[in-house]
Coordinates of C-alpha atoms in Angstrom, one line a residue:
X232 CA -39.8 94.5 -32.4
X233 CA -36.9 94.5 -34.8
X234 CA -33.3 95.8 -34.1
X235 CA -33.8 98.8 -36.0
X236 CA -36.9 99.9 -34.2
X237 CA -35.5 99.4 -31.1
X238 CA -32.5 101.5 -31.6
X239 CA -35.1 104.2 -32.0
X240 CA -36.3 104.0 -28.6
X241 CA -34.9 106.3 -25.9
X242 CA -32.0 105.4 -23.2
X243 CA -33.7 105.3 -19.9
X244 CA -31.8 106.4 -17.0
X245 CA -33.0 105.6 -13.7
X246 CA -32.2 108.5 -11.0
X247 CA -31.9 112.1 -11.4
X248 CA -28.7 112.5 -9.1
X249 CA -24.9 113.4 -10.1
X250 CA -24.2 110.2 -12.0
X251 CA -27.8 110.0 -13.6
X252 CA -27.9 113.6 -14.5
X253 CA -24.3 113.1 -15.9
X254 CA -25.3 110.3 -18.1
X255 CA -28.2 112.1 -19.6
X256 CA -25.6 114.8 -20.5
X257 CA -23.5 112.5 -22.2
X258 CA -26.5 110.9 -23.8
X259 CA -27.8 114.4 -25.0
X260 CA -24.3 115.4 -26.0
X261 CA -24.2 112.3 -28.5
X262 CA -27.8 112.9 -30.1
X263 CA -29.3 110.0 -28.1
X264 CA -32.9 110.1 -27.0
X265 CA -32.9 110.4 -23.4
X266 CA -35.4 109.9 -20.5
X267 CA -34.4 110.1 -16.7
X268 CA -36.8 108.8 -14.3
X269 CA -36.7 110.3 -10.8
X270 CA -38.6 109.1 -7.8
X271 CA -38.3 112.4 -6.1
X272 CA -39.7 115.5 -6.7
X273 CA -36.4 117.4 -7.4
X274 CA -33.0 116.7 -9.1
X275 CA -30.6 115.3 -6.4
X276 CA -33.3 114.1 -4.0
X277 CA -31.0 111.9 -2.1
X278 CA -28.1 114.6 -2.1
X279 CA -30.8 117.1 -0.4
X280 CA -31.4 114.7 2.3
X281 CA -28.1 115.6 3.5
X282 CA -28.1 119.3 2.3
X283 CA -26.5 120.3 5.5
X284 CA -23.4 118.8 5.3
X285 CA -20.1 119.3 3.4
X286 CA -18.4 117.1 0.7
X287 CA -14.7 116.3 1.0
X288 CA -14.2 116.8 -2.8
X289 CA -13.9 120.2 -3.9
X290 CA -16.2 121.9 -7.0
X291 CA -13.2 120.8 -9.3
X292 CA -14.1 117.1 -8.5
X293 CA -18.0 117.4 -8.5
X294 CA -19.0 118.4 -12.0
X295 CA -19.0 116.4 -15.0
X296 CA -17.6 117.9 -18.7
X297 CA -20.4 117.0 -20.6
X298 CA -22.7 118.4 -17.9
X299 CA -20.6 121.8 -18.2
X300 CA -21.0 121.8 -22.1
X301 CA -24.7 121.5 -21.7
X302 CA -24.9 124.2 -18.9
X303 CA -22.5 126.9 -20.6
X304 CA -24.8 128.2 -23.1
X305 CA -27.4 129.3 -20.1
X306 CA -24.8 131.3 -18.6
X307 CA -23.8 129.1 -15.8
X308 CA -20.8 129.6 -13.9
X309 CA -18.9 126.9 -12.2
X310 CA -18.4 127.8 -8.6
X311 CA -14.9 128.0 -7.3
X312 CA -13.0 124.9 -8.0
X313 CA -11.1 125.1 -4.9
X314 CA -14.0 125.3 -2.3
X315 CA -16.2 122.6 -0.5
X316 CA -19.7 122.7 -1.1
X317 CA -22.6 121.3 1.1
X318 CA -25.0 118.8 -0.3
X319 CA -27.4 121.5 -0.8
X320 CA -25.0 123.5 -2.9
X321 CA -24.3 120.9 -5.2
X322 CA -27.9 120.1 -5.4
X323 CA -28.9 123.8 -6.2
X324 CA -25.9 125.0 -8.0
X325 CA -25.3 122.1 -10.1
X326 CA -27.9 119.6 -10.2
X327 CA -30.9 121.6 -10.3
X328 CA -29.5 123.8 -13.3
X329 CA -28.5 120.8 -15.2
X330 CA -31.9 119.1 -14.7
X331 CA -33.4 122.3 -16.1
X332 CA -31.4 122.4 -19.0
X333 CA -32.6 118.7 -19.6
X334 CA -36.0 120.1 -19.5
X335 CA -38.5 117.1 -20.5
X336 CA -36.0 114.7 -20.5
X337 CA -36.2 114.4 -16.7
X338 CA -39.5 113.3 -15.1
X339 CA -40.1 113.6 -11.3
X340 CA -42.1 111.6 -9.2
X341 CA -41.7 108.6 -11.5
X342 CA -40.6 105.4 -9.4
X343 CA -39.3 102.4 -11.2
X344 CA -40.8 99.3 -10.0
X345 CA -39.5 96.9 -12.6
X346 CA -37.6 96.4 -15.7
X347 CA -37.4 93.4 -18.1
X348 CA -37.2 92.5 -21.6
X349 CA -40.5 93.2 -23.7
X350 CA -42.2 89.7 -23.4
X351 CA -39.5 87.9 -22.0
X352 CA -39.1 87.1 -18.4
X353 CA -35.7 86.1 -17.0
X354 CA -36.2 82.4 -18.1
X355 CA -36.8 83.1 -21.7
X356 CA -34.1 82.8 -24.2
X357 CA -35.8 82.8 -27.6
X358 CA -35.1 86.1 -29.4
X359 CA -34.1 88.0 -26.1
X360 CA -31.4 90.0 -27.1
X361 CA -33.6 91.7 -29.9
X362 CA -36.3 92.7 -27.7
X363 CA -36.3 96.2 -26.1
X364 CA -36.5 96.8 -22.4
X365 CA -39.6 97.5 -20.8
X366 CA -39.6 99.6 -17.9
X367 CA -42.6 99.8 -15.7
X368 CA -43.2 103.1 -13.4
X369 CA -45.6 104.4 -10.8
X370 CA -46.0 107.9 -10.8
X371 CA -46.8 110.4 -7.6
X372 CA -50.4 110.6 -8.5
X373 CA -50.8 106.7 -8.7
X374 CA -50.8 106.3 -12.3
X375 CA -48.8 103.3 -13.8
X376 CA -47.1 103.4 -17.2
X377 CA -45.0 101.1 -19.2
X378 CA -42.2 102.4 -21.2
X379 CA -39.6 100.7 -23.9
X380 CA -36.2 101.4 -23.9
X381 CA -33.0 100.5 -26.1
X382 CA -30.9 100.6 -22.8
X383 CA -31.3 101.2 -19.2
X384 CA -28.7 102.9 -17.1
X385 CA -29.7 102.3 -13.5
X386 CA -28.0 105.3 -11.3
X387 CA -30.6 105.0 -8.5
X388 CA -27.8 104.6 -6.1
X389 CA -28.0 102.9 -2.5
X390 CA -29.2 105.9 -0.3
X391 CA -32.7 104.5 0.1
X392 CA -31.3 101.0 1.8
X393 CA -29.1 101.6 4.6
X394 CA -27.7 98.3 6.1
X395 CA -29.1 97.5 9.7
X396 CA -27.4 97.5 13.0
X397 CA -27.2 93.7 13.0
X398 CA -23.6 92.4 12.5
X399 CA -25.1 89.5 10.4
X400 CA -26.6 91.8 8.0
X401 CA -30.0 91.3 9.3
X402 CA -31.8 93.8 11.5
X403 CA -30.8 92.8 15.2
X404 CA -33.8 91.4 17.6
X405 CA -35.8 94.3 18.5
X406 CA -34.5 96.7 16.1
X407 CA -37.5 97.5 14.0
X408 CA -39.5 97.8 17.3
X409 CA -37.3 100.5 18.4
X410 CA -37.3 102.3 15.2
X411 CA -38.5 105.4 17.0
X412 CA -35.3 105.8 18.9
X413 CA -32.9 104.8 15.6
X414 CA -31.9 106.7 12.7
X415 CA -29.8 105.6 9.8
X416 CA -28.8 108.8 8.9
X417 CA -26.2 111.6 10.3
X418 CA -28.6 114.1 12.2
X419 CA -28.5 117.7 11.3
X420 CA -27.7 119.2 14.6
X421 CA -28.0 122.6 13.0
X422 CA -31.9 121.8 13.0
X423 CA -33.5 122.7 16.4
X424 CA -35.6 119.4 16.6
X425 CA -32.7 117.3 15.8
X426 CA -30.3 119.1 18.2
X427 CA -33.0 118.7 20.9
X428 CA -33.2 115.0 20.3
X429 CA -29.6 114.7 21.2
X430 CA -28.7 117.3 23.4
X431 CA -27.9 116.1 26.8
X432 CA -28.5 112.5 25.7
X433 CA -26.7 109.5 25.6
X434 CA -26.3 108.1 22.0
X435 CA -24.8 105.2 20.6
X436 CA -23.0 105.2 17.2
X437 CA -22.6 102.1 15.3
X438 CA -20.0 102.1 12.3
X439 CA -16.6 102.6 11.5
X440 CA -16.8 104.8 8.3
X441 CA -16.6 108.4 7.5
X442 CA -20.4 108.8 8.3
X443 CA -19.8 107.5 11.6
X444 CA -16.7 109.8 12.0
X445 CA -19.0 112.6 11.3
X446 CA -21.6 111.6 13.6
X447 CA -19.2 111.4 16.5
X448 CA -17.6 114.9 15.6
X449 CA -21.2 116.3 15.5
X450 CA -22.0 115.2 18.9
X451 CA -18.7 116.2 20.4
X452 CA -19.4 119.6 19.1
X453 CA -22.9 119.5 20.7
X454 CA -21.1 118.4 24.1
X455 CA -19.1 121.2 24.0
X456 CA -21.8 123.6 23.2
X457 CA -23.8 125.7 25.9
X458 CA -27.1 123.8 25.2
X459 CA -25.6 120.4 25.1
X460 CA -24.1 119.7 28.3
X461 CA -24.5 115.9 29.2
X462 CA -24.2 115.1 25.7
X463 CA -22.3 111.5 25.5
X464 CA -21.4 109.1 22.4
X465 CA -20.7 105.6 22.6
X466 CA -19.0 104.4 19.6
X467 CA -19.8 100.6 18.6
X468 CA -17.1 99.1 16.6
X469 CA -17.0 95.3 15.3
X470 CA -13.3 95.4 15.6
X471 CA -10.6 96.8 17.6
X472 CA -9.0 100.2 17.3
X473 CA -5.5 100.5 15.7
X474 CA -3.8 103.2 14.0
X475 CA -5.3 103.2 11.0
X476 CA -8.8 103.3 12.5
X477 CA -9.4 106.8 11.8
X478 CA -8.5 106.7 8.2
X479 CA -5.6 108.4 6.2
X480 CA -5.0 111.7 8.1
X481 CA -2.5 113.9 6.9
X482 CA -1.4 111.1 4.1
X483 CA -4.8 111.2 2.5
X484 CA -4.9 112.7 -1.1
X485 CA -8.1 114.5 -0.2
X486 CA -7.0 116.4 2.9
X487 CA -10.8 117.0 4.2
X488 CA -11.3 113.3 4.1
X489 CA -8.3 112.9 6.3
X490 CA -9.3 115.6 8.5
X491 CA -12.5 114.0 9.4
X492 CA -11.1 110.8 10.7
X493 CA -8.6 113.4 12.8
X494 CA -11.8 115.0 13.9
X495 CA -13.3 111.8 15.2
X496 CA -10.1 110.9 17.1
X497 CA -10.0 114.2 18.9
X498 CA -13.8 113.6 19.9
X499 CA -12.6 110.2 21.6
X500 CA -9.3 111.7 22.8
X501 CA -11.3 114.6 24.5
X502 CA -13.6 112.1 26.1
X503 CA -16.8 113.0 24.4
X504 CA -16.9 109.6 22.9
X505 CA -16.5 106.1 24.7
X506 CA -15.3 103.5 22.2
X507 CA -16.3 99.7 22.6
X508 CA -14.6 97.2 20.3
X509 CA -15.3 93.9 19.1
X510 CA -18.9 94.4 19.8
X511 CA -21.2 93.0 17.5
X512 CA -24.8 94.0 17.8
X513 CA -27.4 90.8 18.0
X514 CA -30.5 92.5 19.8
X515 CA -31.7 96.0 21.0
X516 CA -33.9 95.9 23.9
X517 CA -35.7 98.3 26.0
X518 CA -35.2 98.8 29.7
X519 CA -38.0 99.7 32.2
X520 CA -37.4 103.4 31.3
X521 CA -37.8 102.7 27.8
X522 CA -34.1 103.3 27.1
X523 CA -32.2 101.1 24.7
X524 CA -29.9 98.3 25.5
X525 CA -27.5 96.8 22.9
X526 CA -26.7 93.1 23.2
X527 CA -23.8 91.5 21.6
X528 CA -23.4 88.1 19.9
X529 CA -21.1 87.2 22.9
X530 CA -23.6 88.5 25.3
X531 CA -22.1 91.8 26.4
X532 CA -24.8 94.3 27.2
X533 CA -24.0 97.9 27.2
X534 CA -25.4 100.3 29.6
X535 CA -28.7 101.8 28.4
X536 CA -28.8 104.7 25.5
X537 CA -31.3 107.1 24.5
X538 CA -30.7 107.0 20.9
X539 CA -29.0 104.7 18.5
X540 CA -27.5 106.1 15.1
X541 CA -26.8 103.2 12.8
X542 CA -24.2 104.0 9.9
X543 CA -23.2 100.6 9.0
X544 CA -23.0 101.1 5.2
X545 CA -25.7 101.0 2.3
X546 CA -26.8 98.5 -0.1
X547 CA -28.2 98.3 -3.7
X548 CA -32.1 97.8 -4.2
X549 CA -32.0 95.0 -7.0
X550 CA -35.8 93.9 -6.4
X551 CA -36.8 95.9 -9.5
X552 CA -34.4 94.3 -11.6
X553 CA -35.3 90.9 -10.8
X554 CA -36.2 89.8 -14.4
X555 CA -33.0 90.8 -16.1
X556 CA -30.0 88.6 -16.0
X557 CA -27.5 90.3 -13.8
X558 CA -23.8 89.2 -13.2
X559 CA -23.0 90.3 -9.7
X560 CA -20.5 89.2 -7.3
X561 CA -22.0 87.0 -4.7
X562 CA -20.3 89.4 -1.9
X563 CA -20.6 92.9 -2.8
X564 CA -23.5 92.6 -5.3
X565 CA -21.4 94.4 -7.7
X566 CA -20.6 93.6 -11.4
X567 CA -18.4 90.7 -11.3
X568 CA -15.6 92.3 -13.4
X569 CA -15.7 95.3 -11.1
X570 CA -15.9 93.6 -7.7
X571 CA -12.2 92.5 -7.5
X572 CA -11.0 96.0 -7.9
X573 CA -13.2 97.2 -4.9
X574 CA -13.5 94.6 -2.7
X575 CA -12.7 95.9 0.7
X576 CA -11.8 92.5 1.7
X577 CA -8.6 92.4 -0.2
X578 CA -7.8 95.5 -2.2
X579 CA -5.3 98.2 -1.6
X580 CA -5.9 101.8 -2.5
X581 CA -3.6 101.9 -5.7
X582 CA -5.4 99.0 -7.1
X583 CA -8.7 100.8 -7.8
X584 CA -8.2 102.2 -11.3
X585 CA -10.8 104.1 -13.5
X586 CA -13.4 101.6 -15.0
X587 CA -16.0 101.5 -17.5
X588 CA -18.1 99.6 -19.8
X589 CA -16.1 96.6 -19.6
X590 CA -16.2 96.2 -15.8
X591 CA -20.0 97.3 -16.0
X592 CA -21.3 94.9 -18.2
X593 CA -23.7 92.0 -17.6
X594 CA -25.0 89.0 -19.2
X595 CA -28.0 90.9 -20.2
X596 CA -26.8 93.3 -22.8
X597 CA -27.7 96.9 -22.5
X598 CA -28.4 97.3 -18.8
X599 CA -25.7 99.0 -16.8
X600 CA -25.5 99.8 -13.0
X601 CA -23.3 103.0 -12.6
X602 CA -22.6 105.3 -9.7
X603 CA -23.0 104.1 -6.3
X604 CA -25.1 101.3 -7.4
X605 CA -22.4 99.8 -9.4
X606 CA -20.3 99.3 -6.2
X607 CA -22.8 97.3 -4.5
X608 CA -22.0 97.3 -0.9
X609 CA -18.5 98.5 -1.2
X610 CA -17.6 101.6 0.4
X611 CA -15.1 103.4 -1.8
X612 CA -16.9 105.5 -4.2
X613 CA -16.1 108.9 -5.7
X614 CA -18.2 111.3 -7.9
X615 CA -15.4 111.2 -10.4
X616 CA -15.5 107.4 -10.7
X617 CA -19.2 107.8 -11.6
X618 CA -18.7 110.6 -14.3
X619 CA -16.1 108.4 -15.8
X620 CA -18.3 105.2 -15.6
X621 CA -21.3 107.1 -17.6
X622 CA -18.8 108.6 -20.4
X623 CA -17.5 105.0 -21.2
X624 CA -21.3 103.4 -21.0
X625 CA -22.8 106.0 -23.2
X626 CA -19.8 105.8 -25.5
X627 CA -20.6 101.9 -25.9
X628 CA -24.1 102.7 -26.3
X629 CA -23.3 105.0 -29.1
X630 CA -21.1 102.3 -30.9
X631 CA -18.0 104.4 -30.1
X632 CA -16.0 101.5 -28.5
X633 CA -12.6 103.3 -28.8
X634 CA -13.8 106.0 -26.7
X635 CA -15.7 103.4 -24.3
X636 CA -12.4 101.6 -23.8
X637 CA -10.3 104.6 -23.1
X638 CA -9.4 105.9 -19.5
X639 CA -9.7 109.7 -19.0
X640 CA -9.5 109.7 -15.1
X641 CA -6.8 109.8 -12.4
X642 CA -8.0 109.1 -9.1
X643 CA -6.6 110.2 -5.9
X644 CA -5.4 107.8 -3.0
X645 CA -5.9 107.6 0.5
X646 CA -3.0 107.0 3.2
X647 CA -5.0 104.0 4.4
X648 CA -5.1 100.9 2.5
X649 CA -6.4 97.1 3.4
X650 CA -9.6 95.3 3.9
X651 CA -12.3 96.0 6.2
X652 CA -13.5 92.4 6.2
X653 CA -10.5 91.2 8.5
X654 CA -12.3 92.0 11.7
X655 CA -11.5 88.9 13.1
X656 CA -7.7 89.4 13.0
X657 CA -6.0 89.9 16.2
X658 CA -5.3 93.6 17.0
X659 CA -1.7 93.2 16.4
X660 CA -2.4 92.5 12.9
X661 CA -5.1 95.3 12.6
X662 CA -2.6 97.8 11.1
X663 CA -3.9 97.0 7.7
X664 CA -7.2 97.3 8.4
X665 CA -8.2 100.7 7.4
X666 CA -11.8 100.6 6.6
X667 CA -11.4 100.7 2.7
X668 CA -9.2 103.3 0.9
X669 CA -12.3 105.6 0.4
X670 CA -14.9 106.9 2.7
X671 CA -18.4 105.6 2.5
X672 CA -20.8 107.6 0.6
X673 CA -22.2 110.1 1.5
X674 CA -19.6 110.9 4.0
X675 CA -20.4 113.6 6.4
X676 CA -19.2 116.4 8.5
X677 CA -21.2 119.4 9.9
X678 CA -20.6 122.7 8.5
X679 CA -20.1 124.4 12.1
X680 CA -17.0 122.1 12.5
X681 CA -13.2 123.4 11.9
X682 CA -12.4 120.3 10.0
X683 CA -12.5 120.2 6.2
X684 CA -15.7 119.3 4.7
X685 CA -15.9 115.6 3.3
X686 CA -17.9 113.5 1.2
X687 CA -17.4 111.1 -1.7
X688 CA -20.7 110.3 -2.8
X689 CA -22.3 110.3 -6.1

């Protein structure tokens, strides 16, 4: 297929979440044929899995300008810019209407299982750049399909691939066998079944980011409720506790994000949560009563718990991109030009600036990872960042290089800077270990708590 014919093909967007639908809106606004492929049955399928929680960004930071232009003729009205929506609000009041206006450009129940160059595996050089992308899809009814695209924007996120409990990055020994007592999501304690699962129980929470904070605050609220007597949380940290452990607090430019850390601190201070520091999980065993015993790399064994909530971050699924030539950082699995800006081992908050096509490009021209997926394993993503990314990427696809290189976004900072990777440093040096400058996404806080509502996801 020649270059002219390839340019007539659509741009395929993988994922109908906030970043994916924003990309489709920008492509449509530029008159570029677009096809969005979404594994789920509805727009924002991943967001809907935490529909009960609130974001720590307000509506003013959660909608894209190109999307708003598409929605305006339908009579859509932007919600109050100063309010904090829940994930369900975001999906129903913004993502669903946006998918509706995009119409047949969005296909649901379509899982992308492979992307390559037509007739070229990753080894072949000959005429590679002139070939269109081939996208292999399986549909909910089992049907398989092959599509061709001029470019591919992967906005599939990282929600489907949570990191395990094991400190090595691999599942702890026994982790899979204990799956019936382990969850990798913040539970919805307004749901009667979930509430019954944790009420009066002893629960280990593994993780040090915003999601862990939310779980701790949620369990503390349950412990104070009439039906929650005996509820106790054990917070498992791979490092020690310092002044920055609970985030930016009042210094955070996203106040709800700062309030989340304060809520977690209150849960510890009030005795509803016991913290265990320097504990790197190696194994999860069952005792004679079927309860779980966490074992550390140094041999320490904790008292049995009834449940375990693992909130150790998310990671990108790169398996369906294995035939493409991606340039990814060996640690973060983020694009090599972007990785130094977001590396939680070394960056400070002020060094993360808005970025676009330059930082998101790969050796394989025409493939872009955007949104949460572009950050690989780094826990610092904001929705506004994703919108700026897709604006720039779409401009580049359209040949508008001036717009692609232009920066149109100013991001808020947090009061906490430093790298999460330095957990081996003595506690006296941990004042710089703030868990990264932004909370992991999605970051949660239950609607029934009094703290401001968080989340930075996209």
